Short mmCIF file of C-alpha atoms in Angstrom, two decimals:
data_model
loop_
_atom_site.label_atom_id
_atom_site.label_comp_id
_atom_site.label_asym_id
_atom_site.label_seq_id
_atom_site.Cartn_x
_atom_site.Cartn_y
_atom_site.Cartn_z
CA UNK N 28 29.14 -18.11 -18.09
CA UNK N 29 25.56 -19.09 -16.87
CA UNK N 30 23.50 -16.32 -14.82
CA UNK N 31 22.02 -16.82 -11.53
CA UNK N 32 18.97 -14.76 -12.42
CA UNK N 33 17.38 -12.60 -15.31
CA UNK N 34 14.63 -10.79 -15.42
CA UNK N 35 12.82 -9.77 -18.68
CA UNK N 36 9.37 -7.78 -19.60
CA UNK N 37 7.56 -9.21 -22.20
CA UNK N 38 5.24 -7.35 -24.49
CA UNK N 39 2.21 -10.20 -25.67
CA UNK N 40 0.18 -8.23 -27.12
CA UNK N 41 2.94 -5.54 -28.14
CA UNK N 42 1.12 -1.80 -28.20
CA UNK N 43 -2.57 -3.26 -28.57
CA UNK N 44 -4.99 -1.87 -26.00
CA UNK N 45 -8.43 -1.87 -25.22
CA UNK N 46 -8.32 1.31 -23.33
CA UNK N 47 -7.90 5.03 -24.95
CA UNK N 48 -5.46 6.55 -22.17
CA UNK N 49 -4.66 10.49 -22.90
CA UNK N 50 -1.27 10.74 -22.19
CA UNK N 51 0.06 6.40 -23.07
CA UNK N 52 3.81 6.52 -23.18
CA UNK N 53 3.75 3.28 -24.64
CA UNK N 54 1.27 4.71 -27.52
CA UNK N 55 3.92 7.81 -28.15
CA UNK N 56 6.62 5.11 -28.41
CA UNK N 57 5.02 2.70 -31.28
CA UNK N 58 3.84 5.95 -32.78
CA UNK N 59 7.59 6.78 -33.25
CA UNK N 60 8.50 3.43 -34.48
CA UNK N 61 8.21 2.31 -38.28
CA UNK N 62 6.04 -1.15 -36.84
CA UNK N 63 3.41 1.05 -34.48
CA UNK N 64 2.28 -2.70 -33.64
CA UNK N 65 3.36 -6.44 -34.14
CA UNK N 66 0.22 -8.23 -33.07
CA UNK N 67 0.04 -10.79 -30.80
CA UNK N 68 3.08 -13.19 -30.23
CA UNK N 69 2.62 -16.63 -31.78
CA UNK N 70 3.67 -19.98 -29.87
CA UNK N 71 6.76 -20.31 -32.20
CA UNK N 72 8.12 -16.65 -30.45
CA UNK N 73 6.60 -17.62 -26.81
CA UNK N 74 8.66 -20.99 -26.90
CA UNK N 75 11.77 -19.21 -28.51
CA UNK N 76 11.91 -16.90 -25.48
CA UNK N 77 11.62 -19.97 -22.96
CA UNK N 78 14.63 -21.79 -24.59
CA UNK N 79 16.91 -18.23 -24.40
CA UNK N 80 15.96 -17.91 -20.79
CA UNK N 81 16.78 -21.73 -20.14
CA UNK N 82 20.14 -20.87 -22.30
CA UNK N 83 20.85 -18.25 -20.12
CA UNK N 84 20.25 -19.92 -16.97
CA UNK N 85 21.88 -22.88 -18.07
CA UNK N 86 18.90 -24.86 -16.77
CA UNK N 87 19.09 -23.80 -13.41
CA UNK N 88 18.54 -20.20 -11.90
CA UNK N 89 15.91 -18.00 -11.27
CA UNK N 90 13.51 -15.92 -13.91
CA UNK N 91 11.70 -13.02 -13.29
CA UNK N 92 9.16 -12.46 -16.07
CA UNK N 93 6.77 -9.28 -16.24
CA UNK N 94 4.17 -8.66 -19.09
CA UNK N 95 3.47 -5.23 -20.14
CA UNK N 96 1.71 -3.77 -22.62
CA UNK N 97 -0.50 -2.14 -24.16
CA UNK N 98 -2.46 -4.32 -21.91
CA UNK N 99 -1.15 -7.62 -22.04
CA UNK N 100 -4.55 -9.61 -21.59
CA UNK N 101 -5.72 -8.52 -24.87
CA UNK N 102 -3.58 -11.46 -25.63
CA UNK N 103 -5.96 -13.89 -23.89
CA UNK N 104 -5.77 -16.07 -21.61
CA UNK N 105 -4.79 -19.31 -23.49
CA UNK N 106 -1.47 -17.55 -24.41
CA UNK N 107 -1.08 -16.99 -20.77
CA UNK N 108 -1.54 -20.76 -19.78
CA UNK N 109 0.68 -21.98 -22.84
CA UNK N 110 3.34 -19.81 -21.29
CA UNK N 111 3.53 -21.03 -17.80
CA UNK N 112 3.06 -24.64 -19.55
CA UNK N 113 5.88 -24.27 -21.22
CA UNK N 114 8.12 -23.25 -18.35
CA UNK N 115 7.44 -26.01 -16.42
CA UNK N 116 9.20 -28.03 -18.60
CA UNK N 117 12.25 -26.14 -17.69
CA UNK N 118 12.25 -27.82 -13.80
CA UNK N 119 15.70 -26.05 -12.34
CA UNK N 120 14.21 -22.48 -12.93
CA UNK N 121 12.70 -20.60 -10.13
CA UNK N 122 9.97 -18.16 -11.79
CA UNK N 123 8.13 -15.05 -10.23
CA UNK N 124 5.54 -13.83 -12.91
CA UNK N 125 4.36 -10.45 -12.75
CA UNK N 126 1.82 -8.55 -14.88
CA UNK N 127 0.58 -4.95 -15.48
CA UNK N 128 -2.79 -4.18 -16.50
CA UNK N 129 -5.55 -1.60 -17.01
CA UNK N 130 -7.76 -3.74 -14.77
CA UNK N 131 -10.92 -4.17 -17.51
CA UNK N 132 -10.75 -7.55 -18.69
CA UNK N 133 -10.20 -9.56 -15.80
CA UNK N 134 -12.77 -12.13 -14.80
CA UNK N 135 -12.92 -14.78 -12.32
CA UNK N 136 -11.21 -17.43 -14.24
CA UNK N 137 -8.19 -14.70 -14.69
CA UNK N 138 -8.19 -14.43 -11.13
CA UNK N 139 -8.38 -18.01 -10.66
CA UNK N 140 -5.08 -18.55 -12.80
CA UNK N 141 -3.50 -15.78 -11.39
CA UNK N 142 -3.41 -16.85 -8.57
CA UNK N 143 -2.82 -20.15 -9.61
CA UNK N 144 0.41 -19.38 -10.21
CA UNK N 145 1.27 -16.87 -7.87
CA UNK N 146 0.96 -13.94 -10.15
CA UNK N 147 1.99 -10.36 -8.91
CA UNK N 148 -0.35 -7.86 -10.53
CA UNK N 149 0.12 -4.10 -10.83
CA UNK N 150 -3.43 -2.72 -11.36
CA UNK N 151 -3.03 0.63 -13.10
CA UNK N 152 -6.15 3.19 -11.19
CA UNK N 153 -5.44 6.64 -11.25
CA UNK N 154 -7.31 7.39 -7.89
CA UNK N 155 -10.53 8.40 -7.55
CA UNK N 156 -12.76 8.35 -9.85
CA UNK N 157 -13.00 11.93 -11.05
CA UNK N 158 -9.49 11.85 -11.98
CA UNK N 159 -9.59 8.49 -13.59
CA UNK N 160 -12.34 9.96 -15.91
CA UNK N 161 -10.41 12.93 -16.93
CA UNK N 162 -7.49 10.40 -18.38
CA UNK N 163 -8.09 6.70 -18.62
CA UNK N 164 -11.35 5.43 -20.81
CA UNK N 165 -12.25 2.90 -23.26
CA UNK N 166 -12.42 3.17 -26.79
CA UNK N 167 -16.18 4.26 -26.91
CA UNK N 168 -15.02 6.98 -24.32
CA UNK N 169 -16.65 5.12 -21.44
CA UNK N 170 -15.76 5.50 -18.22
CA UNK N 171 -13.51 2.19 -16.84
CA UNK N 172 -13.50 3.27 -12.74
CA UNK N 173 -16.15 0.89 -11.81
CA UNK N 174 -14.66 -2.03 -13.62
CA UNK N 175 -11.48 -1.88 -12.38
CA UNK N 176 -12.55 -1.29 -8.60
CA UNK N 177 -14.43 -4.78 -9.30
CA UNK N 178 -11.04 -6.40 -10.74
CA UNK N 179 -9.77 -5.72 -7.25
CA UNK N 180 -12.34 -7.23 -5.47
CA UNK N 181 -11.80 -10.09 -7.54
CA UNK N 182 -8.10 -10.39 -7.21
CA UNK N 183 -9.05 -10.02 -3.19
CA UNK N 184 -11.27 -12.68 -3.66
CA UNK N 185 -8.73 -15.38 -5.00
CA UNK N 186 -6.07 -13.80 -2.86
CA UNK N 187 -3.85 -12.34 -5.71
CA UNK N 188 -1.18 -10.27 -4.63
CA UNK N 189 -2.03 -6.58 -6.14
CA UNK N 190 -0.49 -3.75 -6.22
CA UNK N 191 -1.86 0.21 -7.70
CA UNK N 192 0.27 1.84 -10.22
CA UNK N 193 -1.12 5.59 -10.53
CA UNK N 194 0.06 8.05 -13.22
CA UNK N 195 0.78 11.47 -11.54
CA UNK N 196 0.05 14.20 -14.15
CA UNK N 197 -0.07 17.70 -13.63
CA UNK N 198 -3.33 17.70 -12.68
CA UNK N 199 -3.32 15.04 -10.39
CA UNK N 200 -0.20 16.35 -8.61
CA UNK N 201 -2.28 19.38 -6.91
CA UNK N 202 -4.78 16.81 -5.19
CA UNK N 203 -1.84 15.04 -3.11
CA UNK N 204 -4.22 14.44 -0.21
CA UNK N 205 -7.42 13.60 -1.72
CA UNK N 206 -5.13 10.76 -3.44
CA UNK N 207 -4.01 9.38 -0.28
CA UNK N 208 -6.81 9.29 1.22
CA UNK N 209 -8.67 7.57 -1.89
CA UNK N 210 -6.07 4.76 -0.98
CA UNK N 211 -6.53 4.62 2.66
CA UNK N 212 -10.13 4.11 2.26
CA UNK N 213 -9.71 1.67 -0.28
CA UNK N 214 -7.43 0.05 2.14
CA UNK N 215 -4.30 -0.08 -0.81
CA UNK N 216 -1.69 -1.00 0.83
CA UNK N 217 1.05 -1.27 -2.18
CA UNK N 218 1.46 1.91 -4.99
CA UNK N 219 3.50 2.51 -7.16
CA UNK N 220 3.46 6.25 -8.15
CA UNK N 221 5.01 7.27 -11.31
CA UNK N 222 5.28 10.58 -13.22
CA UNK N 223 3.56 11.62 -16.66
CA UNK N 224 5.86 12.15 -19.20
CA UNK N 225 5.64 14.35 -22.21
CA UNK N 226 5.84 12.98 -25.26
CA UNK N 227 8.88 11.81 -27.58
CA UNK N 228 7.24 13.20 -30.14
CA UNK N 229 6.04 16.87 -29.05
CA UNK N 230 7.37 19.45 -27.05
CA UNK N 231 5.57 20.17 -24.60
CA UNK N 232 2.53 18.03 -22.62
CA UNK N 233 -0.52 19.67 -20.85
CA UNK N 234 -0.64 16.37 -18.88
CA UNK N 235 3.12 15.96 -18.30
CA UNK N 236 4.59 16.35 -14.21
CA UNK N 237 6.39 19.68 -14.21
CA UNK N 238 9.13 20.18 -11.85
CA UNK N 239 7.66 22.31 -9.63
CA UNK N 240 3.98 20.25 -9.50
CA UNK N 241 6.69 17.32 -8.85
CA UNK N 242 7.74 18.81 -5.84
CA UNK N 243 4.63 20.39 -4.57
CA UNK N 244 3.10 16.79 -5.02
CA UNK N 245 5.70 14.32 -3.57
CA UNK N 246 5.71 16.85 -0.29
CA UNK N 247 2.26 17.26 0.43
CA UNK N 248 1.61 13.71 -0.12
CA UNK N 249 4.80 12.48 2.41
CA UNK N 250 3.25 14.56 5.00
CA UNK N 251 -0.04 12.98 4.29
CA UNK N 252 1.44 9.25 4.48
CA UNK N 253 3.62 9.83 7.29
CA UNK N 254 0.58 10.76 9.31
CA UNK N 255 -0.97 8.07 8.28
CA UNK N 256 1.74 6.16 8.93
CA UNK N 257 1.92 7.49 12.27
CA UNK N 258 -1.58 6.44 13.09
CA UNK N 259 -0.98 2.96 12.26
CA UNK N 260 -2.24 2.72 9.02
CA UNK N 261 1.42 2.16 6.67
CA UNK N 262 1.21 2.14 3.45
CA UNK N 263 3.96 1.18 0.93
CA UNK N 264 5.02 3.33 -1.71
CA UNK N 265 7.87 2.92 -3.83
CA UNK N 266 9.39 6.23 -4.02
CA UNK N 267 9.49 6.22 -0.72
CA UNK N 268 10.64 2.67 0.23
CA UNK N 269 13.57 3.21 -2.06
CA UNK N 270 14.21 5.91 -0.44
CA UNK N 271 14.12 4.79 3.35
CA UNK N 272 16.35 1.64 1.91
CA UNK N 273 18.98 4.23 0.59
CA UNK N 274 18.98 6.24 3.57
CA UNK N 275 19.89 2.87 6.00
CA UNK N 276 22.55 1.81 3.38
CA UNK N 277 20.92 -0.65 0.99
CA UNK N 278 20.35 -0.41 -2.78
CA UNK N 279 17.16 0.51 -4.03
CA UNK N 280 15.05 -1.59 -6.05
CA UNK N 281 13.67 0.48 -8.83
CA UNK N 282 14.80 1.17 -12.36
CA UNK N 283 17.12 4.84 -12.80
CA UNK N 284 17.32 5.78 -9.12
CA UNK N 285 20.88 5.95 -9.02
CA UNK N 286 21.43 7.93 -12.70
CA UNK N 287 22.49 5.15 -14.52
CA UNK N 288 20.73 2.21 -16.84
CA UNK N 289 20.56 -1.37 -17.01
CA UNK N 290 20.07 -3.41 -20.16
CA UNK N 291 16.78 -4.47 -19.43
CA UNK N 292 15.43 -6.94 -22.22
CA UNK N 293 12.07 -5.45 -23.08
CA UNK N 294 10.53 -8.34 -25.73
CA UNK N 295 7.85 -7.15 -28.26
CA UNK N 296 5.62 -9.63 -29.40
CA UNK N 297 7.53 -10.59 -32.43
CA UNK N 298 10.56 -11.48 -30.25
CA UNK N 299 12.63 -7.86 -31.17
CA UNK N 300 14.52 -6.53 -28.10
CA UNK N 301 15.08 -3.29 -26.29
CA UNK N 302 17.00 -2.17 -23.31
CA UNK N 303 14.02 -0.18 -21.58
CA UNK N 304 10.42 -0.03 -21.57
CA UNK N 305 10.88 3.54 -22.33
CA UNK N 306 13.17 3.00 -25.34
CA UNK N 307 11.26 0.62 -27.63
CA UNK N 308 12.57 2.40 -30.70
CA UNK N 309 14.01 1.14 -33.63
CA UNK N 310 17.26 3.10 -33.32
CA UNK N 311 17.77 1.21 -29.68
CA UNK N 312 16.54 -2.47 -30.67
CA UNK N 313 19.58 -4.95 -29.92
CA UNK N 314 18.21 -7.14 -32.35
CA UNK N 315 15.78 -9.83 -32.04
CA UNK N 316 15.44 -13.57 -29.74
CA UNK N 317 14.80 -15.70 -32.66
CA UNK N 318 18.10 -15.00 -33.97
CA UNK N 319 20.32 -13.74 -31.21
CA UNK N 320 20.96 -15.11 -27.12
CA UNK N 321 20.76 -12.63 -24.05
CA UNK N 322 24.41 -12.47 -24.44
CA UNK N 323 24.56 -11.74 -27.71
CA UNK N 324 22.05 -9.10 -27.36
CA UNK N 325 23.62 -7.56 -24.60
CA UNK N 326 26.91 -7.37 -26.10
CA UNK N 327 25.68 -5.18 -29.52
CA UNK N 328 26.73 -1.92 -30.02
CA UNK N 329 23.05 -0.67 -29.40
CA UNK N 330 23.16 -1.94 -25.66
CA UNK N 331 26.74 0.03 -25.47
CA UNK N 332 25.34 2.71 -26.69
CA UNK N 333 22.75 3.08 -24.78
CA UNK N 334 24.14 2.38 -21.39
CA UNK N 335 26.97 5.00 -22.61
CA UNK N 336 23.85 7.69 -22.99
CA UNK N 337 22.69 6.81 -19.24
CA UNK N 338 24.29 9.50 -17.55
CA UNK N 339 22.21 12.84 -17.06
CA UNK N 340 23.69 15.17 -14.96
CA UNK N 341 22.79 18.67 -15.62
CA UNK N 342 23.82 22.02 -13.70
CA UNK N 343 22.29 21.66 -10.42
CA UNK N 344 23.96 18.40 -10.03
CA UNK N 345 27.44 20.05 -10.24
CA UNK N 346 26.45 21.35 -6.01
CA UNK N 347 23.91 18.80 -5.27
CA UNK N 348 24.46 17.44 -1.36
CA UNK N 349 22.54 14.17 -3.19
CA UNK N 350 24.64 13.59 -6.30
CA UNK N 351 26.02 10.21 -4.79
CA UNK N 352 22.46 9.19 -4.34
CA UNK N 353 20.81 9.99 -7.35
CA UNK N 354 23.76 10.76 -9.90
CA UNK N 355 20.31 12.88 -11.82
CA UNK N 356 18.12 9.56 -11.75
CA UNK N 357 15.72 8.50 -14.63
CA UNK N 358 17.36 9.46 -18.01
CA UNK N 359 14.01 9.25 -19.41
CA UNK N 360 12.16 10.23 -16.22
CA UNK N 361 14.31 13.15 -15.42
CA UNK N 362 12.59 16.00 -17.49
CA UNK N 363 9.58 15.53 -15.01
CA UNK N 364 12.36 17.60 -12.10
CA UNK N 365 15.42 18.29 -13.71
CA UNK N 366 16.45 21.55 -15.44
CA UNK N 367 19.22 23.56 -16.03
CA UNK N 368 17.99 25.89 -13.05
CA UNK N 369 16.24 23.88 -10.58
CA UNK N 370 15.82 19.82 -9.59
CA UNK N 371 12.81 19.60 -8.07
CA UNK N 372 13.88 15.92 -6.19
CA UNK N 373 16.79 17.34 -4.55
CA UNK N 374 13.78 20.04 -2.93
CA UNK N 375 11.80 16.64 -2.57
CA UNK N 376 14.92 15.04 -0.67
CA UNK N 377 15.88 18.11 1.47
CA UNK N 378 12.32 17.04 3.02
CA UNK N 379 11.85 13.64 2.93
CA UNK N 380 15.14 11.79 3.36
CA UNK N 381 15.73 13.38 6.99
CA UNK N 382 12.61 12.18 8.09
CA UNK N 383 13.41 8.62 6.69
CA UNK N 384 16.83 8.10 8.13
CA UNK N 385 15.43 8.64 11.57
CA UNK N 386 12.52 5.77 11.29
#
């Protein structure tokens, strides 16, 4: 049977970057793969993953595509325009087109395409620019804050829809205020705030969101907002607009929120498959477009597997008031506020959601 919709992230450029990021989940991941990178994806993989979604589809639906990275632009911007080429061949699919980037390679004639074809793009700034320089910086240790802040006057410029995706370390999480206000005077409208992770690969993480930080951070900074807010000056943040959605009834929107995964089909550049961005690992590839459909893929035993492995409930859930809501969220995202003593998003609810249901 055909879908309606699907909605894949592809990976052009697979782990390549052009930035030196201290904490890069997607760095730790290739790291812990036995291919670190595949290079960038040729035309023959590019038009291979047009015909699956047109399979899938049956000719007629509607396609969400992301690209992710590494930072997807290193792949140019001819592989860009073959792409949406390409899928205007296939007339009965609707497609949205979204891309993530670090910000630093974008020129006008980017900006021009992107908004050529209606490109969402998720700019990744980390705030101001003291914090940004403490994490995010090219590979001759440079400094990247001024470029990106003139990437989004650019994408204002051609009228590209933007929005900020800011890592929240550790660090970060004790300067809830100064954050906001970074974004109100930079008149952001749209973030996306998402914690640091530690490592697969090590134990522990000086830059990784500890449960309590988590807490202390997502409070202070509601308060901030919803004064903000208050004074006429919203801004949209996705913890939070999941969150008000929930609290009126709807479903939210975002990846994990409700405990349990998805099979997402993450593409690296070579055309092999995973079910997350945050599980590109050999052990959970589903196998790989040039041989195998959507269907197929999402009927291995890996994709089983790893939707059986979704559920992470751990002792505090056993009296949590908001175990229907959250069910212990993020599998991967979960060590950030979840231990066997404390969830630091059920302290983060007791304050926010009350104030939520009422707006």
């Amino acid at each position: 049977m055909a879908l309606r919709n699907i909605s894949v992230m592809i990976k052009p450029a697979s782990s390549l970057c052009n930035l030196r990021c201290r904490y890069c989940f997607y760095a730790d991941i290739s790291e812990n793969r036995t291919v670190a990178s595949n290079g960038i994806m040729q035309e023959e993989t590019t038009d291979c993953i047009l015909s699956r979604i047109n399979e899938a589809l049956n000719g007629k639906g509607t396609a969400n595509i992301s690209f992710q990275g590494g930072e997807p632009t290193v792949a140019g911007l001819d592989y860009f325009r073959h792409f949406t080429e390409e899928m205007k061949k296939y007339s009965g699919i609707i497609v949205n087109y979204a891309l993530q980037t670090n910000g630093t390679l974008i020129t006008e004639e980017w900006a021009q395409f992107f908004h050529e074809h209606n490109f969402l793009i998720g700019v990744s700034l980390d705030g101001y620019k003291l914090n940004m320089d403490k994490f995010r910086f090219d590979a001759e240790n440079n400094s990247v804050f001024d470029r990106i802040m003139k990437t989004v006057k650019l994408l204002r410029k051609y009228k590209v829809e933007f929005n900020i995706l800011t890592v929240v370390t550790d660090d970060l999480a004790s300067h809830a205020k100064a954050l906001l206000k970074f974004y109100r005077d930079n008149q952001f409208q749209y973030v996306q705030l998402i914690p640091c992770l530690p490592g697969f690969s090590e134990s522990t993480d000086v830059f990784a969101l500890t449960p309590e930080k988590y807490a202390s951070f997502y409070i202070e900074f509601f308060d901030a907002w919803l004064r903000e807010y208050k004074r006429g000056n919203p801004i949209s943040v996705n913890l939070f607009e999941n969150l008000y959605g929930m609290a009126h009834g709807e479903m939210p929107y975002q990846c994990g929120m409700l405990g349990r995964c998805t099979v997402q089909y993450v593409i690296e550049s070579n055309g092999d498959t995973y079910p997350c961005d945050f599980y590109c690992l050999d052990e959970y590839m589903l196998g790989n477009l040039h041989e195998s459909s959507f269907a197929q893929l999402r009927d291995t035993g890996n994709a089983e597997k790893f939707l059986a492995g979704s559920a992470c409930r751990r002792k505090p859930c056993d009296t949590c008031p908001y175990i229907r809501i959250c069910n212990g969220g993020c599998r991967r995202q979960n060590v950030c506020y979840l231990t066997d003593e404390y969830c630091a998003y059920q302290k983060v609810l007791d304050h926010i959601l009350p104030v939520l249901s009422r707006m």
